[in-house]
Amino acid sequence: GDHRDLHLSIRRQRQMCIRDSNKSIMIIALVVLSGGQDSTTCLFWAIKNGYECSAITFEYNQIHSLEISCSKKIAKIANVINHKILNLGSIFEGDSPLTNKNKLLETQNDLKDFKKGIQQTFVPSRNIVFLSLAANYAYTIGAKCLITGICQTDYAGYPDCRGDFINSLENTLSLGLDKKIEIITPLLNLKKFQIVQLAKDIGDKCWNALAYTHTSYCGNFPPRGNDHASLLRAKGFEDAGLPDPLILRAFKEGLLDLPKSKNYENQNK
């Protein structure tokens, strides 16, 4: 099936270790870890592929700040020793409901009902700032690359989730630092169901960690909203034919009923 070839589809395949005098030197990588499904998958992908991982998480007065505690839990599961939480304060204050509690978060019954173009949840310059600050920290700790969960196939109105943006910023950062820091995007060209399959293929530790991730823009556990991110996540698991470990966790804790979709059949036993 397609999922067997997922690793082959990852952008700019590279050898994970540098051979020097018959010794294997691990490449230090800095993972941008939001606490969500995609960045968590990237963290475990990096570990499996031989990177020595540090992680950085950004606190920016986001309404869904639950993701900060999720990132700490996931870093602990992954045995990441160096996990930096960087508080950016109110730098992203604006019209996005992700940072402005006075703005109503759009919800729909179906992904197709969301308007085309730039989404209202877009936070201008967020990935520009995140990756620039991550590059600064990578430079400081001697990391050769940044790893981020950006995915352009589902960029859905987020212009800073495109491959062109990543290539441009990587070039700009390298010029500004006078040092090559690669931005690796393992999920860039994968669809959501392929990202789910990739997490499953990486192994149990990654799959089980998804139970502690946070995706919903509404910022609640268990997620109950029909915001764009929640619907996209649910569709990914449904299309992959696999139950979401986060939903199973909430069900087992008695916090919600299982969805009626086929991927949850026989899960209530």
Coordinates of C-alpha atoms in Angstrom, one line a residue:
G1 CA 0.0 0.0 0.0
D2 CA 0.9 3.7 -0.2
H3 CA 2.0 3.8 3.4
R4 CA 4.9 1.5 2.8
D5 CA 6.4 4.1 0.5
L6 CA 5.8 7.1 2.8
H7 CA 9.4 7.3 3.9
L8 CA 10.5 7.4 0.3
S9 CA 8.2 10.4 -0.4
I10 CA 9.8 12.6 2.3
R11 CA 11.4 15.8 1.0
R12 CA 15.1 15.7 0.2
Q13 CA 16.0 12.3 1.5
R14 CA 19.3 12.3 3.2
Q15 CA 21.7 10.0 5.0
M16 CA 21.1 10.5 8.7
C17 CA 24.6 10.0 10.0
I18 CA 27.9 11.3 8.9
R19 CA 30.7 8.7 8.7
D20 CA 34.0 9.8 9.9
S21 CA 36.9 7.5 10.6
N22 CA 34.4 4.6 10.7
K23 CA 32.5 6.3 13.5
S24 CA 28.9 7.4 13.3
I25 CA 28.3 11.0 14.4
M26 CA 24.7 11.8 15.2
I27 CA 23.3 15.0 13.6
I28 CA 21.9 17.4 16.2
A29 CA 18.4 18.6 15.2
L30 CA 16.1 21.1 16.8
V31 CA 12.4 20.1 16.5
V32 CA 9.8 22.8 16.5
L33 CA 7.3 21.0 18.9
S34 CA 3.9 22.6 19.2
G35 CA 2.3 19.7 21.1
G36 CA 0.1 18.9 18.1
Q37 CA -0.2 15.7 16.0
D38 CA 2.1 16.8 13.2
S39 CA 5.1 18.1 15.2
T40 CA 4.8 15.1 17.5
T41 CA 5.0 12.8 14.5
C42 CA 8.1 14.7 13.2
L43 CA 9.8 14.4 16.6
F44 CA 9.5 10.6 16.6
W45 CA 10.4 10.5 12.9
A46 CA 13.6 12.3 13.7
I47 CA 14.5 10.1 16.6
K48 CA 13.8 6.9 14.5
N49 CA 16.0 8.3 11.7
G50 CA 19.0 8.8 14.0
Y51 CA 18.9 12.5 14.9
E52 CA 19.9 13.7 18.3
C53 CA 16.9 15.8 19.1
S54 CA 16.3 19.0 21.1
A55 CA 12.9 20.7 21.0
I56 CA 11.6 24.2 21.2
T57 CA 8.0 25.2 21.9
F58 CA 6.6 28.7 21.7
E59 CA 4.1 30.3 24.1
Y60 CA 2.5 33.3 22.4
N61 CA -0.8 33.9 24.4
Q62 CA -2.5 31.3 22.2
I63 CA -6.1 30.5 23.3
H64 CA -5.3 26.8 22.9
S65 CA -2.4 27.1 25.4
L66 CA -3.2 23.5 26.5
E67 CA -0.7 22.6 23.7
I68 CA 2.2 23.8 25.9
S69 CA 1.6 21.2 28.6
C70 CA 1.0 18.6 25.8
S71 CA 4.5 19.5 24.4
K72 CA 6.1 18.9 27.8
K73 CA 4.3 15.5 28.1
I74 CA 5.4 14.5 24.6
A75 CA 9.0 15.6 25.1
K76 CA 9.1 13.5 28.3
I77 CA 7.7 10.4 26.5
A78 CA 10.3 10.9 23.7
N79 CA 13.1 11.3 26.3
V80 CA 14.0 14.7 25.0
I81 CA 16.4 16.1 27.6
N82 CA 16.7 19.6 26.2
H83 CA 13.2 21.1 25.7
K84 CA 13.1 24.9 25.6
I85 CA 9.8 26.8 26.1
L86 CA 10.1 30.3 24.7
N87 CA 7.6 32.9 25.9
L88 CA 6.9 35.5 23.2
G89 CA 4.2 37.4 25.1
S90 CA 1.7 39.3 23.1
I91 CA 3.7 39.6 19.9
F92 CA 0.9 38.0 17.8
E93 CA -2.0 40.1 19.1
G94 CA -4.3 40.8 16.2
D95 CA -7.5 39.6 14.6
S96 CA -6.9 35.8 14.7
P97 CA -9.2 34.0 17.1
L98 CA -6.1 31.9 18.1
T99 CA -4.7 34.9 19.9
N100 CA -7.7 37.3 20.3
K101 CA -10.4 36.0 22.6
N102 CA -12.8 38.6 21.3
K103 CA -12.8 37.1 17.9
L104 CA -15.3 34.2 17.2
L105 CA -13.7 31.0 16.1
E106 CA -15.4 29.7 12.9
T107 CA -16.9 26.2 13.1
Q108 CA -18.6 24.2 10.3
N109 CA -20.1 20.8 10.0
D110 CA -17.8 19.9 7.0
L111 CA -14.4 21.0 5.9
K112 CA -15.9 21.9 2.5
D113 CA -18.0 24.6 4.2
F114 CA -15.0 26.7 5.2
K115 CA -14.3 29.6 2.9
K116 CA -11.4 29.5 0.4
G117 CA -8.4 31.7 0.7
I118 CA -6.7 32.9 3.9
Q119 CA -8.3 31.3 6.9
Q120 CA -9.4 33.6 9.8
T121 CA -7.2 31.6 12.1
F122 CA -4.1 32.6 10.2
V123 CA -1.6 34.3 12.5
P124 CA 0.5 36.6 10.3
S125 CA 4.3 35.9 10.4
R126 CA 3.9 33.1 13.0
N127 CA 6.1 30.6 11.1
I128 CA 8.5 33.3 10.0
V129 CA 9.0 34.2 13.7
F130 CA 9.0 30.7 15.0
L131 CA 11.6 29.4 12.5
S132 CA 13.8 32.5 12.8
L133 CA 13.9 32.2 16.6
A134 CA 14.4 28.4 16.3
A135 CA 17.3 29.1 13.9
N136 CA 18.9 31.3 16.6
Y137 CA 18.6 28.6 19.2
A138 CA 19.8 25.9 16.7
Y139 CA 22.9 28.1 16.0
T140 CA 23.5 28.4 19.8
I141 CA 23.3 24.7 20.5
G142 CA 25.1 23.6 17.4
A143 CA 22.1 22.0 15.6
K144 CA 22.6 21.4 11.9
C145 CA 18.9 21.5 11.1
L146 CA 15.4 22.5 12.1
I147 CA 12.6 19.9 11.8
T148 CA 9.0 21.2 11.5
G149 CA 5.6 19.7 10.9
I150 CA 4.6 22.1 8.1
C151 CA 2.4 20.4 5.5
Q152 CA 1.5 22.1 2.3
T153 CA -1.0 19.7 0.8
D154 CA -3.4 20.8 3.6
Y155 CA -2.1 24.3 3.9
A156 CA -5.7 25.5 3.4
G157 CA -5.2 29.2 3.6
Y158 CA -2.0 29.3 5.5
P159 CA 0.6 30.8 3.1
D160 CA 3.5 30.1 5.6
C161 CA 3.0 26.3 5.1
R162 CA 4.2 26.1 1.6
G163 CA 7.4 24.6 0.2
D164 CA 8.3 27.8 -1.5
F165 CA 8.2 29.7 1.8
I166 CA 10.4 27.1 3.5
N167 CA 13.0 27.1 0.7
S168 CA 13.1 30.9 0.7
L169 CA 13.4 31.2 4.5
E170 CA 16.1 28.5 4.7
N171 CA 18.1 30.5 2.2
T172 CA 17.5 33.7 4.0
L173 CA 18.5 32.2 7.4
S174 CA 21.7 30.7 6.0
L175 CA 22.6 34.1 4.5
G176 CA 21.9 36.0 7.8
L177 CA 23.7 33.5 10.0
D178 CA 26.6 32.8 7.5
K179 CA 26.0 29.2 8.3
K180 CA 23.8 26.5 6.7
I181 CA 20.9 25.5 8.8
E182 CA 18.6 23.2 6.9
I183 CA 14.8 23.2 7.4
I184 CA 13.5 19.7 7.2
T185 CA 9.8 19.1 6.6
P186 CA 9.1 15.4 6.7
L187 CA 5.3 15.9 6.2
L188 CA 5.5 18.7 3.5
N189 CA 3.9 16.7 0.7
L190 CA 1.8 14.2 2.6
K191 CA -1.9 14.2 3.0
K192 CA -3.4 14.0 6.5
F193 CA -4.2 10.3 6.2
Q194 CA -0.6 9.6 5.1
I195 CA 0.6 11.5 8.2
V196 CA -1.5 9.2 10.4
Q197 CA -0.1 6.2 8.6
L198 CA 3.4 7.5 9.0
A199 CA 2.9 7.9 12.8
K200 CA 1.6 4.3 12.9
D201 CA 4.6 3.0 10.9
I202 CA 7.1 4.8 13.2
G203 CA 6.0 2.6 16.1
D204 CA 4.0 2.3 19.3
K205 CA 5.8 5.0 21.2
C206 CA 4.9 7.6 18.5
W207 CA 1.3 6.2 18.1
N208 CA 0.7 6.2 21.8
A209 CA 2.1 9.7 22.2
L210 CA -0.7 11.0 19.9
A211 CA -3.1 10.4 22.7
Y212 CA -1.5 13.4 24.5
T213 CA -1.4 15.8 21.5
H214 CA -3.6 18.8 21.1
T215 CA -4.9 20.0 17.7
S216 CA -8.2 21.7 18.5
Y217 CA -8.2 25.5 18.2
C218 CA -10.9 25.8 20.9
G219 CA -8.3 24.7 23.4
N220 CA -10.3 22.1 25.3
F221 CA -9.8 18.5 26.2
P222 CA -11.5 16.5 25.0
P223 CA -11.9 18.4 21.7
R224 CA -15.5 19.1 21.0
G225 CA -15.4 21.8 18.4
N226 CA -15.9 21.7 14.7
D227 CA -13.1 24.1 14.0
H228 CA -11.0 23.6 10.9
A229 CA -8.1 21.9 12.6
S230 CA -10.3 19.4 14.5
L231 CA -12.2 18.5 11.4
L232 CA -9.0 18.0 9.4
R233 CA -7.5 15.8 12.1
A234 CA -10.7 13.7 12.3
K235 CA -10.7 13.3 8.5
G236 CA -7.1 12.1 8.5
F237 CA -7.8 9.3 10.9
E238 CA -11.0 8.4 9.2
D239 CA -9.4 8.2 5.8
A240 CA -6.5 6.2 7.2
G241 CA -9.1 3.7 8.7
L242 CA -7.5 4.1 12.2
P243 CA -8.9 5.4 15.5
D244 CA -7.4 8.6 16.9
P245 CA -5.5 7.7 20.1
L246 CA -6.6 11.0 21.6
I247 CA -10.3 10.2 21.1
L248 CA -9.8 6.7 22.5
R249 CA -8.1 8.2 25.6
A250 CA -11.0 10.6 26.1
F251 CA -13.5 7.8 25.7
K252 CA -11.7 5.5 28.2
E253 CA -11.8 8.4 30.7
G254 CA -15.5 8.7 30.2
L255 CA -15.4 12.2 28.7
L256 CA -17.0 11.6 25.4
D257 CA -18.8 9.0 23.2
L258 CA -17.0 7.4 20.3
P259 CA -17.6 9.0 16.9
K260 CA -19.9 7.0 14.5
S261 CA -17.3 6.8 11.7
K262 CA -16.1 3.4 10.6
N263 CA -12.6 3.7 12.1
Y264 CA -14.1 3.5 15.6
E265 CA -16.1 0.3 15.1
N266 CA -15.3 -2.4 17.7
Q267 CA -13.4 0.1 19.8
N268 CA -15.9 0.3 22.7
K269 CA -15.2 -3.1 24.0

